[in-house]
MMTF fields as JSON, N, C-alpha, C and O atoms, coordinates in Angstrom:
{
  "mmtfVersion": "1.0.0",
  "mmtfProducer": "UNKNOWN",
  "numBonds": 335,
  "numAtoms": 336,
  "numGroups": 84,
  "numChains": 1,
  "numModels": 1,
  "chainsPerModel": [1],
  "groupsPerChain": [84],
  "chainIdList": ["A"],
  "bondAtomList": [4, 2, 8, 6, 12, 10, 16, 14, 20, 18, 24, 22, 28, 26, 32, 30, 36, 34, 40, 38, 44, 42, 48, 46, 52, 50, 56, 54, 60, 58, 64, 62, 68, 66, 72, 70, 76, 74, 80, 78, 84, 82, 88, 86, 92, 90, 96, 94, 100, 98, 104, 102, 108, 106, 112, 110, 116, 114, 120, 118, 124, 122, 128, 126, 132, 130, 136, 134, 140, 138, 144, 142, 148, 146, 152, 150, 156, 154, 160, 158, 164, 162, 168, 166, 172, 170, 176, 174, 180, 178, 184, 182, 188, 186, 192, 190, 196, 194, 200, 198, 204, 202, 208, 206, 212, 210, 216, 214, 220, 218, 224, 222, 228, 226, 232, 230, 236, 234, 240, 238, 244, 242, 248, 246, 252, 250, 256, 254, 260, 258, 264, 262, 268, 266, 272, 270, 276, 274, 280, 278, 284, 282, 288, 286, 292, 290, 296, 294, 300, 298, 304, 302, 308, 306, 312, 310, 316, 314, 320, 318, 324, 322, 328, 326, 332, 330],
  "bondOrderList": [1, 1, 1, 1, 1, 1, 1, 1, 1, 1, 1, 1, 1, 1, 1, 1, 1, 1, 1, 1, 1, 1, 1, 1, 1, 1, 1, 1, 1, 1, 1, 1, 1, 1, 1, 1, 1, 1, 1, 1, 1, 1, 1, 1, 1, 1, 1, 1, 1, 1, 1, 1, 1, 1, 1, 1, 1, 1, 1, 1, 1, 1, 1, 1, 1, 1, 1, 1, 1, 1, 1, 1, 1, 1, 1, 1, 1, 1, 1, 1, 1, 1, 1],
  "groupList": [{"groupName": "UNK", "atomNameList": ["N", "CA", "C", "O"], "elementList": ["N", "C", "C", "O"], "formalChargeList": [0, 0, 0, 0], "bondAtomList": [1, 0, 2, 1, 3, 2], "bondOrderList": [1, 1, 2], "singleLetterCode": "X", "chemCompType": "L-PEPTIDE LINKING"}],
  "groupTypeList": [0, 0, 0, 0, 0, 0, 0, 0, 0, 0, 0, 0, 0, 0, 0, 0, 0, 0, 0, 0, 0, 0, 0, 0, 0, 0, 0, 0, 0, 0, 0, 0, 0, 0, 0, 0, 0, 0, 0, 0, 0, 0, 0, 0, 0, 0, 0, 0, 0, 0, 0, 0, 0, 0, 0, 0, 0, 0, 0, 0, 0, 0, 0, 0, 0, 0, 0, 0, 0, 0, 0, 0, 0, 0, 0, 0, 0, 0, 0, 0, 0, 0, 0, 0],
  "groupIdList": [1, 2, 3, 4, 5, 6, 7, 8, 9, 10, 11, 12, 13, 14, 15, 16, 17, 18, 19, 20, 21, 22, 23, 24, 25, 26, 27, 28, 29, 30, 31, 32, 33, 34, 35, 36, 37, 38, 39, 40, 41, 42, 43, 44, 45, 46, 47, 48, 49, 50, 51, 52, 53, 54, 55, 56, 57, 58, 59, 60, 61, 62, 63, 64, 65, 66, 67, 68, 69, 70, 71, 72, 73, 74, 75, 76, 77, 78, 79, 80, 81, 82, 83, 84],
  "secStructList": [7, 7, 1, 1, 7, 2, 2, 2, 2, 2, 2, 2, 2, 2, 2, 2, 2, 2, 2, 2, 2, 2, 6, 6, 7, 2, 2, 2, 2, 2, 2, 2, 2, 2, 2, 2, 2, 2, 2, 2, 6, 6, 6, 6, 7, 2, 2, 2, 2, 2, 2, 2, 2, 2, 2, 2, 2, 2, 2, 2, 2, 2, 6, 6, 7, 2, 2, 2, 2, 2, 2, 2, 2, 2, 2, 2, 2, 2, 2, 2, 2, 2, 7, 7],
  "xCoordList": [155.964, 155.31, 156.038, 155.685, 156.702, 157.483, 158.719, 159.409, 159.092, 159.677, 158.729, 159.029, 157.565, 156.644, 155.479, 154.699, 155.716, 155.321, 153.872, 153.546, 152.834, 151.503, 150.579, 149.936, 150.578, 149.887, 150.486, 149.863, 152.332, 152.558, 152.566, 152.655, 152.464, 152.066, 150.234, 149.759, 149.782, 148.113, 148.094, 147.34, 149.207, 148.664, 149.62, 149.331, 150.581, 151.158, 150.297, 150.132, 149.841, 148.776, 147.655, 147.327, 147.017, 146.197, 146.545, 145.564, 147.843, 148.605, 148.38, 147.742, 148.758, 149.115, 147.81, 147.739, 146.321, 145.258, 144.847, 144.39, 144.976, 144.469, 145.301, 144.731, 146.608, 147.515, 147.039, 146.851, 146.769, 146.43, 145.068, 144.727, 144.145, 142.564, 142.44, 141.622, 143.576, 143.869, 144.371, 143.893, 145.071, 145.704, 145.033, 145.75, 143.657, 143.203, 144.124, 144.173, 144.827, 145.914, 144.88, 144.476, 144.056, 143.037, 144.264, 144.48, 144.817, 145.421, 146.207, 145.577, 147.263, 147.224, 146.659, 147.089, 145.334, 144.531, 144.127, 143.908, 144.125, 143.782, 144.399, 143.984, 146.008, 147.278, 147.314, 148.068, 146.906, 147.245, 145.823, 145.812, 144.893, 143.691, 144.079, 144.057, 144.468, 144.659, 145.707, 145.419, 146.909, 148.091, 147.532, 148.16, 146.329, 146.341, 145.271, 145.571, 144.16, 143.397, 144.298, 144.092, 145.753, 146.174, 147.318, 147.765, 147.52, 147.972, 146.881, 147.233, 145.779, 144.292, 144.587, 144.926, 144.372, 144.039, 145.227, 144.949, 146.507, 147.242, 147.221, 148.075, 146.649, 146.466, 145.136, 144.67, 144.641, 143.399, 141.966, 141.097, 142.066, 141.204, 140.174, 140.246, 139.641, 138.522, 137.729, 137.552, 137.366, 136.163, 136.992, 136.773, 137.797, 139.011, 139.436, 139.119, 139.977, 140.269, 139.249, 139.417, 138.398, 137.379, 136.521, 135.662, 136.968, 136.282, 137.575, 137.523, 138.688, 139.824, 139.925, 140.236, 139.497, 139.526, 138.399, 138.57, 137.102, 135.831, 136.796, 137.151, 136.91, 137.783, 138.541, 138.117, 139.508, 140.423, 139.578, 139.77, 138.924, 137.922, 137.451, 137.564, 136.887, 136.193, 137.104, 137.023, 137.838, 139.543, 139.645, 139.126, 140.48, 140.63, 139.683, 140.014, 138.283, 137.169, 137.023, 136.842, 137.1, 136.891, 138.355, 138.401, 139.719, 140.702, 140.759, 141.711, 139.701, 139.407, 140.439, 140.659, 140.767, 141.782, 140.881, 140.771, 140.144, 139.183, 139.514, 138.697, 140.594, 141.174, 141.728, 141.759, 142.103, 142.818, 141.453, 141.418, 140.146, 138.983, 138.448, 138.077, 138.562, 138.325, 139.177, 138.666, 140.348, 141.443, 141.247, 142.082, 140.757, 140.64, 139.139, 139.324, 138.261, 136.885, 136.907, 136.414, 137.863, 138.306, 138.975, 139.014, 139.486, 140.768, 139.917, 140.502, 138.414, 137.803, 136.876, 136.339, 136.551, 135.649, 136.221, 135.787, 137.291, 138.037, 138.371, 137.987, 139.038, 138.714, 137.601, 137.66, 136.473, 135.108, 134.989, 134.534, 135.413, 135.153, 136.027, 135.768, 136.835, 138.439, 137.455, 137.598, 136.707, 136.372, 135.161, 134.685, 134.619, 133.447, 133.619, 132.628],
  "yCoordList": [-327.697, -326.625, -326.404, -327.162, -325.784, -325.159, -326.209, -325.664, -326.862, -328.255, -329.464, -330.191, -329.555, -330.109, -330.348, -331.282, -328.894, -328.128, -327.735, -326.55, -328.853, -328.292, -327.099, -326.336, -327.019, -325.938, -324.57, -323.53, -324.826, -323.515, -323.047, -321.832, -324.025, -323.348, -322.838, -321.756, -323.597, -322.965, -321.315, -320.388, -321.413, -320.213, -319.087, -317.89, -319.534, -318.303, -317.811, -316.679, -319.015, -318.696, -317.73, -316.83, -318.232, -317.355, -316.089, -315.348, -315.445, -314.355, -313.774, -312.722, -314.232, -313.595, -313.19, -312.08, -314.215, -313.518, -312.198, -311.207, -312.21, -311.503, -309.992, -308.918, -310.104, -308.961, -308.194, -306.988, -308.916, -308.608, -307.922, -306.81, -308.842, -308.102, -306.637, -305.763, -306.571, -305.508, -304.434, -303.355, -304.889, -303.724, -303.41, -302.876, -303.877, -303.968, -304.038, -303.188, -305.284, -305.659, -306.399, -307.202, -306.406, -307.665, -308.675, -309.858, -308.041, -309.127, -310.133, -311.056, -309.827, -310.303, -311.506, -312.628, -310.645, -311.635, -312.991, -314.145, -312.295, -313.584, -314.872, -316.029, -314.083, -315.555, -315.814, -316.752, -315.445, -316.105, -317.201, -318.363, -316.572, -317.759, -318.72, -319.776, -318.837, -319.521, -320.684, -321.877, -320.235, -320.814, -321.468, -322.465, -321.043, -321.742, -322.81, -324.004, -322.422, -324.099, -325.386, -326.59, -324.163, -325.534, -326.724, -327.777, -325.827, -326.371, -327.066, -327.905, -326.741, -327.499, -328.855, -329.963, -328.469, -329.661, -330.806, -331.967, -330.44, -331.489, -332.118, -332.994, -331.928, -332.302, -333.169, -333.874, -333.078, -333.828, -333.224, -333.945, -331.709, -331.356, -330.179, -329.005, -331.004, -330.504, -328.981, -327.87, -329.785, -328.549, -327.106, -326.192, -327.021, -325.928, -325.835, -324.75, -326.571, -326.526, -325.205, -323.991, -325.816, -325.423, -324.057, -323.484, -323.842, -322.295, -321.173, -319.985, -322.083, -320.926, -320.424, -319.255, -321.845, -321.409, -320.052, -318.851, -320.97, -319.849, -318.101, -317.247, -318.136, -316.764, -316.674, -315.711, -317.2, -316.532, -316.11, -314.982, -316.726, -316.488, -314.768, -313.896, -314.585, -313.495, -312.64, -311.563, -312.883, -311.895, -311.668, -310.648, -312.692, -312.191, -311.335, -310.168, -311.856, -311.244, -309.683, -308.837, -309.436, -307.861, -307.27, -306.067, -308.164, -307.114, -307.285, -306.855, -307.9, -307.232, -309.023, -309.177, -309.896, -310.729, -311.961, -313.002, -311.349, -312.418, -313.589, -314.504, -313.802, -314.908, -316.257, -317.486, -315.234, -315.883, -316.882, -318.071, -315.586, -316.477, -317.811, -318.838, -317.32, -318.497, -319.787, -320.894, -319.587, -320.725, -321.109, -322.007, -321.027, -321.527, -321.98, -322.916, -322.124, -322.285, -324.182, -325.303, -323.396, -324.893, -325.717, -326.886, -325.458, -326.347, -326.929, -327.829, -326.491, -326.191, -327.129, -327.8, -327.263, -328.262, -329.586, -330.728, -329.158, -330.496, -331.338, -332.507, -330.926, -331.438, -332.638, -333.85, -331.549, -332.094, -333.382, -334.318, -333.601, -334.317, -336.093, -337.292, -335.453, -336.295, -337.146, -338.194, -336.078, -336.816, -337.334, -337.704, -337.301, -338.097, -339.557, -340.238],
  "zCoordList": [-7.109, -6.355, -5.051, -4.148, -4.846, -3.326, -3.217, -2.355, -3.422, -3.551, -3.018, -2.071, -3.763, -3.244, -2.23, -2.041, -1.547, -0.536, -0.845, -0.77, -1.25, -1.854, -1.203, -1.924, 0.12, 1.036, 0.742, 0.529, 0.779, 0.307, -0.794, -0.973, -1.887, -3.171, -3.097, -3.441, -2.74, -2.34, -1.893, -2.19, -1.099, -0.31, -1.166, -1.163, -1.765, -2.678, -3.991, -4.446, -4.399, -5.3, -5.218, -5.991, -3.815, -3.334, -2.959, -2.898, -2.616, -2.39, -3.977, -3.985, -5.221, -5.958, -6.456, -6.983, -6.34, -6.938, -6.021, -6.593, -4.962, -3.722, -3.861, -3.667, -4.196, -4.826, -5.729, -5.568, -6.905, -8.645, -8.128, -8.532, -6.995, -6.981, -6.231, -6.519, -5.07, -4.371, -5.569, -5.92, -5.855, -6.533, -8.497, -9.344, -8.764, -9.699, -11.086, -11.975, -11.007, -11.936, -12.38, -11.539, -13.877, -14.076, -14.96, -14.697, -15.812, -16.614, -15.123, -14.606, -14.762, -13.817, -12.827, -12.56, -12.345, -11.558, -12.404, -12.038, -13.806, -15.022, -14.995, -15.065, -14.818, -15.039, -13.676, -13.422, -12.947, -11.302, -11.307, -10.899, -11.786, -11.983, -12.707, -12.075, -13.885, -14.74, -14.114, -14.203, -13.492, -13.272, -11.945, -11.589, -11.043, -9.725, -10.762, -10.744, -11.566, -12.184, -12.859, -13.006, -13.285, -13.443, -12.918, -13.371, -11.587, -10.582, -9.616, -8.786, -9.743, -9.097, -10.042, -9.627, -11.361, -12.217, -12.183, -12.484, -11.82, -11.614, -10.115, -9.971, -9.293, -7.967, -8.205, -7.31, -9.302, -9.693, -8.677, -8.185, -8.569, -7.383, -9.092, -9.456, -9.423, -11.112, -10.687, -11.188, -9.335, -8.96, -8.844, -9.639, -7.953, -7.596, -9.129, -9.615, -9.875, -11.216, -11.71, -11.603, -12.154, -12.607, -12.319, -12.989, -11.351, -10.701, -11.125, -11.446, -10.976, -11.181, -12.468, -12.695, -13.946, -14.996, -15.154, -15.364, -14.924, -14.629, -14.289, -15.102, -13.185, -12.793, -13.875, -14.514, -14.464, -15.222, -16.557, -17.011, -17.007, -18.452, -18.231, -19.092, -16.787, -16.548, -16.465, -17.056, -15.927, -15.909, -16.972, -17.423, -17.916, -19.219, -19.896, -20.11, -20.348, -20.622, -20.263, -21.139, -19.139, -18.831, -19.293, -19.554, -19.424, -19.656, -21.555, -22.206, -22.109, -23.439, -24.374, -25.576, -23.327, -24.314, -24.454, -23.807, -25.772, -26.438, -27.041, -26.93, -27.701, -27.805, -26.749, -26.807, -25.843, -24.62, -24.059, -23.742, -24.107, -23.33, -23.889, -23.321, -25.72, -26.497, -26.32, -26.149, -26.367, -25.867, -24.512, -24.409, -23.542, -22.024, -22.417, -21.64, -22.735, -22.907, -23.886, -23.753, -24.838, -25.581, -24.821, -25.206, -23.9, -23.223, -21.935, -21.332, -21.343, -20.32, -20.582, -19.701, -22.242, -22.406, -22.967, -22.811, -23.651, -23.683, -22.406, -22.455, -21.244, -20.197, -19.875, -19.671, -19.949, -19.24, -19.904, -19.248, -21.388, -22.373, -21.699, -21.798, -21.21, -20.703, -18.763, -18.133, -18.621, -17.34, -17.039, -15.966, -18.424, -18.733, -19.294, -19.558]
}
């Protein structure tokens, strides 16, 4: 992430959902959600994880990619399964 630069990958992340939402790019805002939960989830930070997947599901969801939502939902509960 940045060359290890975790704050500035935070905050580019957050640039790119904040872009995609400005400029009503949903697919977009989807993979910037998706890609910041799973840059949350390797920092081991679940909750942040976890809200971003949430966001990306709804992203996807409204831009119609039903499969995509089904595959993050499986991967979302497999997780939970992993930190129980």
């Amino acid at each position: 992430f940045c060359k290890n630069d975790v704050e500035r990958a935070k905050t580019y992340y957050e640039k790119a959902i904040t872009s995609a939402k400005h400029h009503k790019f949903v697919h977009e805002e989807a993979l910037a959600h998706e890609l910041s939960a799973y840059f949350y989830l390797e920092l081991g930070k679940r909750e942040q994880s976890a809200e971003h997947f949430m966001q990306a599901h709804e992203k996807y969801l409204e831009w119609g990619a039903l499969g995509k939502c089904d595959s993050l939902l499986k991967f979302v509960e497999f997780m939970k399964k992993l930190w129980h």
